[in-house]
mmCIF file of C-alpha atoms in Angstrom:
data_model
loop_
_atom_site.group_PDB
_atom_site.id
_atom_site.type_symbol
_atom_site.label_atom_id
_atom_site.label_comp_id
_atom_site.label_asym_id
_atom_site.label_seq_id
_atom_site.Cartn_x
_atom_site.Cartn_y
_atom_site.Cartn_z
ATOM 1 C CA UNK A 1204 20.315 1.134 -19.879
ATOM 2 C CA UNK A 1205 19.715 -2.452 -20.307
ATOM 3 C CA UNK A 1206 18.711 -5.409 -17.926
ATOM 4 C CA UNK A 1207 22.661 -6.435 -17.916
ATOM 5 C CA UNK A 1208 23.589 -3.018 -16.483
ATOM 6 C CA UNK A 1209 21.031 -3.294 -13.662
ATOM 7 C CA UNK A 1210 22.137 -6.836 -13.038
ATOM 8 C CA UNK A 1211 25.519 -5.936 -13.118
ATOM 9 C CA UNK A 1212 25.032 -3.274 -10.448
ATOM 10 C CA UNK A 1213 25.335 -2.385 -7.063
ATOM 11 C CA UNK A 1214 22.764 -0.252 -4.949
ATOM 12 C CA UNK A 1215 22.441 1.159 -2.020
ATOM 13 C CA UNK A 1216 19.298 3.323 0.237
ATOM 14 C CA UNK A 1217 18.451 6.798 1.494
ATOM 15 C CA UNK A 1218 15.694 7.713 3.938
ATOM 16 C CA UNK A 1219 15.020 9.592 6.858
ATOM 17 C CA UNK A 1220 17.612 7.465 9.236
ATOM 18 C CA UNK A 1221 20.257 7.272 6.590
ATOM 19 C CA UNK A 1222 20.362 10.631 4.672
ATOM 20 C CA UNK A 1223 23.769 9.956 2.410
ATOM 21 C CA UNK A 1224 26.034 7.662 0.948
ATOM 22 C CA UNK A 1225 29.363 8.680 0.900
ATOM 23 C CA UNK A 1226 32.623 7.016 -1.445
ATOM 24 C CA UNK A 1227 36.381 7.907 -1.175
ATOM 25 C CA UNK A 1228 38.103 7.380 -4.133
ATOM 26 C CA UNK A 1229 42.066 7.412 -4.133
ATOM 27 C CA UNK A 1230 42.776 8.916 -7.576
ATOM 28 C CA UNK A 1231 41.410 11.721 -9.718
ATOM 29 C CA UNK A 1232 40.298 8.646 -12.648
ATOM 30 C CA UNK A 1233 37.326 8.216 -10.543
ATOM 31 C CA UNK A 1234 33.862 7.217 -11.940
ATOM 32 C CA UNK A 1235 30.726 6.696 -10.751
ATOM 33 C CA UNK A 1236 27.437 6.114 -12.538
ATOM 34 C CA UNK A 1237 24.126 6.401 -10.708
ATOM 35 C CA UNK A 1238 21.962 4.210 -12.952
ATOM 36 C CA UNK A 1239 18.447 4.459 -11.774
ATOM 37 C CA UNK A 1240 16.789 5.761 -8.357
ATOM 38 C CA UNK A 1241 13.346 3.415 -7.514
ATOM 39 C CA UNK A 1242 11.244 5.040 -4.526
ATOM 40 C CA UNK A 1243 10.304 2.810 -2.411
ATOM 41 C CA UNK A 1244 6.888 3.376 -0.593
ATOM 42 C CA UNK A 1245 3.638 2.160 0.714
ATOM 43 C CA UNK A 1246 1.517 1.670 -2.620
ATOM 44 C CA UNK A 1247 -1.520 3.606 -0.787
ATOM 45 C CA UNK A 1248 1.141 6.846 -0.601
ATOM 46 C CA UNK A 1249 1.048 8.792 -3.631
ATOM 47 C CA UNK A 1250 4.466 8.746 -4.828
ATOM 48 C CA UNK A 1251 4.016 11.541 -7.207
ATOM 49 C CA UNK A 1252 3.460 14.011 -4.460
ATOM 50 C CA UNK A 1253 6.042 13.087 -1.931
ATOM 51 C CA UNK A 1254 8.916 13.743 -4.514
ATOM 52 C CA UNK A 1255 7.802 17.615 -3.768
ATOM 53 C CA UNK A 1256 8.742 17.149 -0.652
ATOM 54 C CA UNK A 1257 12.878 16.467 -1.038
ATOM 55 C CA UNK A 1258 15.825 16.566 -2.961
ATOM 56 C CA UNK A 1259 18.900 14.543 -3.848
ATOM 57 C CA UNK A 1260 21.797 16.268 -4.404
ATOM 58 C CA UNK A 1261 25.815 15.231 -5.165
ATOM 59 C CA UNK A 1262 28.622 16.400 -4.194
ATOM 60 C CA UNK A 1263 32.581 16.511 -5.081
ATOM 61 C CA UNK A 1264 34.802 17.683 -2.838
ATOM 62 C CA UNK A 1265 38.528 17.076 -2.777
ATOM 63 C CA UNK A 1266 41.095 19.377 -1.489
ATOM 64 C CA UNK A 1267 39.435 23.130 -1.856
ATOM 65 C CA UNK A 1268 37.923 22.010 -4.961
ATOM 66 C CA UNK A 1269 33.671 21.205 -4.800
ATOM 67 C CA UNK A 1270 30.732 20.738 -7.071
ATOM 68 C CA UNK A 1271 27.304 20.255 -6.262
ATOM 69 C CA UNK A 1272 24.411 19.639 -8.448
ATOM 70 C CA UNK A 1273 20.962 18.215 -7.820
ATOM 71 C CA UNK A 1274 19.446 15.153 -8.992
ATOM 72 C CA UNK A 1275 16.359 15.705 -10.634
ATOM 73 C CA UNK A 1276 13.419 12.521 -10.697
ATOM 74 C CA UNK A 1277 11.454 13.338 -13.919
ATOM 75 C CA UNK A 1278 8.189 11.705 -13.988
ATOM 76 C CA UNK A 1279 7.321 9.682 -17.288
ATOM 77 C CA UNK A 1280 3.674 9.734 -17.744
ATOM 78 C CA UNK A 1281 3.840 5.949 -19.354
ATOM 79 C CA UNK A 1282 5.353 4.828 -16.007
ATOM 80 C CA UNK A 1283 3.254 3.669 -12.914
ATOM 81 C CA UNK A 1284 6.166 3.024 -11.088
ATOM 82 C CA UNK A 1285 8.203 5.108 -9.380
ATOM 83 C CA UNK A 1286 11.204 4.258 -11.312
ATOM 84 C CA UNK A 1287 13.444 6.634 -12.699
ATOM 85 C CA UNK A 1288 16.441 6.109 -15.311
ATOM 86 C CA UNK A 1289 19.016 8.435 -14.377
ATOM 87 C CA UNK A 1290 22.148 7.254 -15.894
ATOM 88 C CA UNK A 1291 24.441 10.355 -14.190
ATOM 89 C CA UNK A 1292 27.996 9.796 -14.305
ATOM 90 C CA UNK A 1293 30.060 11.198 -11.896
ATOM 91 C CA UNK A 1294 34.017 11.821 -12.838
ATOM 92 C CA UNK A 1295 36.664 13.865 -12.839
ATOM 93 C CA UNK A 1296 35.250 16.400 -15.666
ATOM 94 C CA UNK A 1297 32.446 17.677 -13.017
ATOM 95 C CA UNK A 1298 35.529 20.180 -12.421
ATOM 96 C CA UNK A 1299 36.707 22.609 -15.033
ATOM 97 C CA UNK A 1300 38.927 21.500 -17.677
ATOM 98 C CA UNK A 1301 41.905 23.544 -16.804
ATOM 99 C CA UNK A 1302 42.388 22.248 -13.267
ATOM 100 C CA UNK A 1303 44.810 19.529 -12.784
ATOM 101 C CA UNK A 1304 43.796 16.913 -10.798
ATOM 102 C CA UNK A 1305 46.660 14.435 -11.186
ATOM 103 C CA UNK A 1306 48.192 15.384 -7.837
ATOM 104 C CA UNK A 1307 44.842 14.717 -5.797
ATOM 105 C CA UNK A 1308 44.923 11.344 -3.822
ATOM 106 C CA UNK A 1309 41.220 11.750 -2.259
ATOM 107 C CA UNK A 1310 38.799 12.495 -3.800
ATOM 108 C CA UNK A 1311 35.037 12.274 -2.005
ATOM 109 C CA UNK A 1312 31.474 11.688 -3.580
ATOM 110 C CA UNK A 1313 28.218 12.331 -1.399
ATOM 111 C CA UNK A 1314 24.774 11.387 -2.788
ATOM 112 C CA UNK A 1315 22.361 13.576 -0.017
ATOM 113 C CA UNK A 1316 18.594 12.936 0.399
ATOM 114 C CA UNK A 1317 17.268 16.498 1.644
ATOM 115 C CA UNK A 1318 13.948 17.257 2.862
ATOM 116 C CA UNK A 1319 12.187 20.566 1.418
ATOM 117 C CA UNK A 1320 9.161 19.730 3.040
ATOM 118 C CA UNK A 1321 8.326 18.030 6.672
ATOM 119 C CA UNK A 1322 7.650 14.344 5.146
ATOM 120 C CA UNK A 1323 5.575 12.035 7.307
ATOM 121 C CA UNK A 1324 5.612 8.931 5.094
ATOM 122 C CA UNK A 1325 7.667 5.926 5.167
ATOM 123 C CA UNK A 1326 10.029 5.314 2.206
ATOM 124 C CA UNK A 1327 12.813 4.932 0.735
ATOM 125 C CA UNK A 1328 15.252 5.575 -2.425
ATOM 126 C CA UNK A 1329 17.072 2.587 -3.698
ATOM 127 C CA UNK A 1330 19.914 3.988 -5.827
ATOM 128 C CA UNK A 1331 21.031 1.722 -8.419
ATOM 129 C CA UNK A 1332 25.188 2.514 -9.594
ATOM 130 C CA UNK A 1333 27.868 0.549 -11.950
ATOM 131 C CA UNK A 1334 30.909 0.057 -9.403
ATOM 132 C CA UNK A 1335 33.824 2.074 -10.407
ATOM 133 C CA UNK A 1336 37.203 0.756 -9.468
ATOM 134 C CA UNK A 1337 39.329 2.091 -6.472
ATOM 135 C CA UNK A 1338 36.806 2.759 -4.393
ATOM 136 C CA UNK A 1339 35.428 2.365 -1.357
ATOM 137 C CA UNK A 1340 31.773 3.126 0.197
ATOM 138 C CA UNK A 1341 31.565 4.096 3.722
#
């Protein structure tokens, strides 16, 4: 990822009073690619240790089809920020191969912040994505 693709994206936040972000898309070409995740928190809060404490996961549901996977935040020793280069695109091969999903007209993608542990500390997760055409955040 390079400065352009950062500049030339959209975000959006998670925390405690807004747990997901949620995007309809109205045909199975659908893309999304979650650049980067920053946390964003009080620099006296150790950062390392509260990303114990949750989990952000994705989901793709359309019709009775759904995947779910986690999003993991790898640490990189060389970093002091709490920046993390994900680069996770979301589309239409999530599902198997042999499933047709021409016919599908709705198609939903959830990004879920989930607490594992009770977490007491203000913050945030600013989620950094390319926009994808025909779609619509809600």
């Amino acid at each position: 990822m390079n400065i352009l693709d950062i500049a030339s994206s959209d975000f959006f936040e998670l925390s405690k009073e807004n747990l997901f972000k949620q995007f309809e898309f109205s045909s199975a070409d659908f893309k999304l690619n979650i650049l980067s995740v920053k946390l964003l928190v009080d620099s006296q809060i150790d950062w390392q240790r509260l990303l114990s404490k949750f989990q952000i996961r994705v989901y793709v549901l359309c019709q009775d089809l759904e995947y779910s996977v986690p999003i993991h935040l790898f640490i990189d020793p060389n970093n002091i920020e709490p920046l993390f280069l994900i680069n996770k695109l979301v589309d239409r091969h999530v599902f198997e191969s042999d499933i047709s999903l021409d016919s599908l007209s709705k198609i939903i993608v959830k990004i879920e912040l989930r607490e594992k542990q009770t977490i007491v500390e203000p913050f945030a997760l600013r989620f950094n994505f390319s926009p994808a055409e025909k779609n619509v955040g809600f």
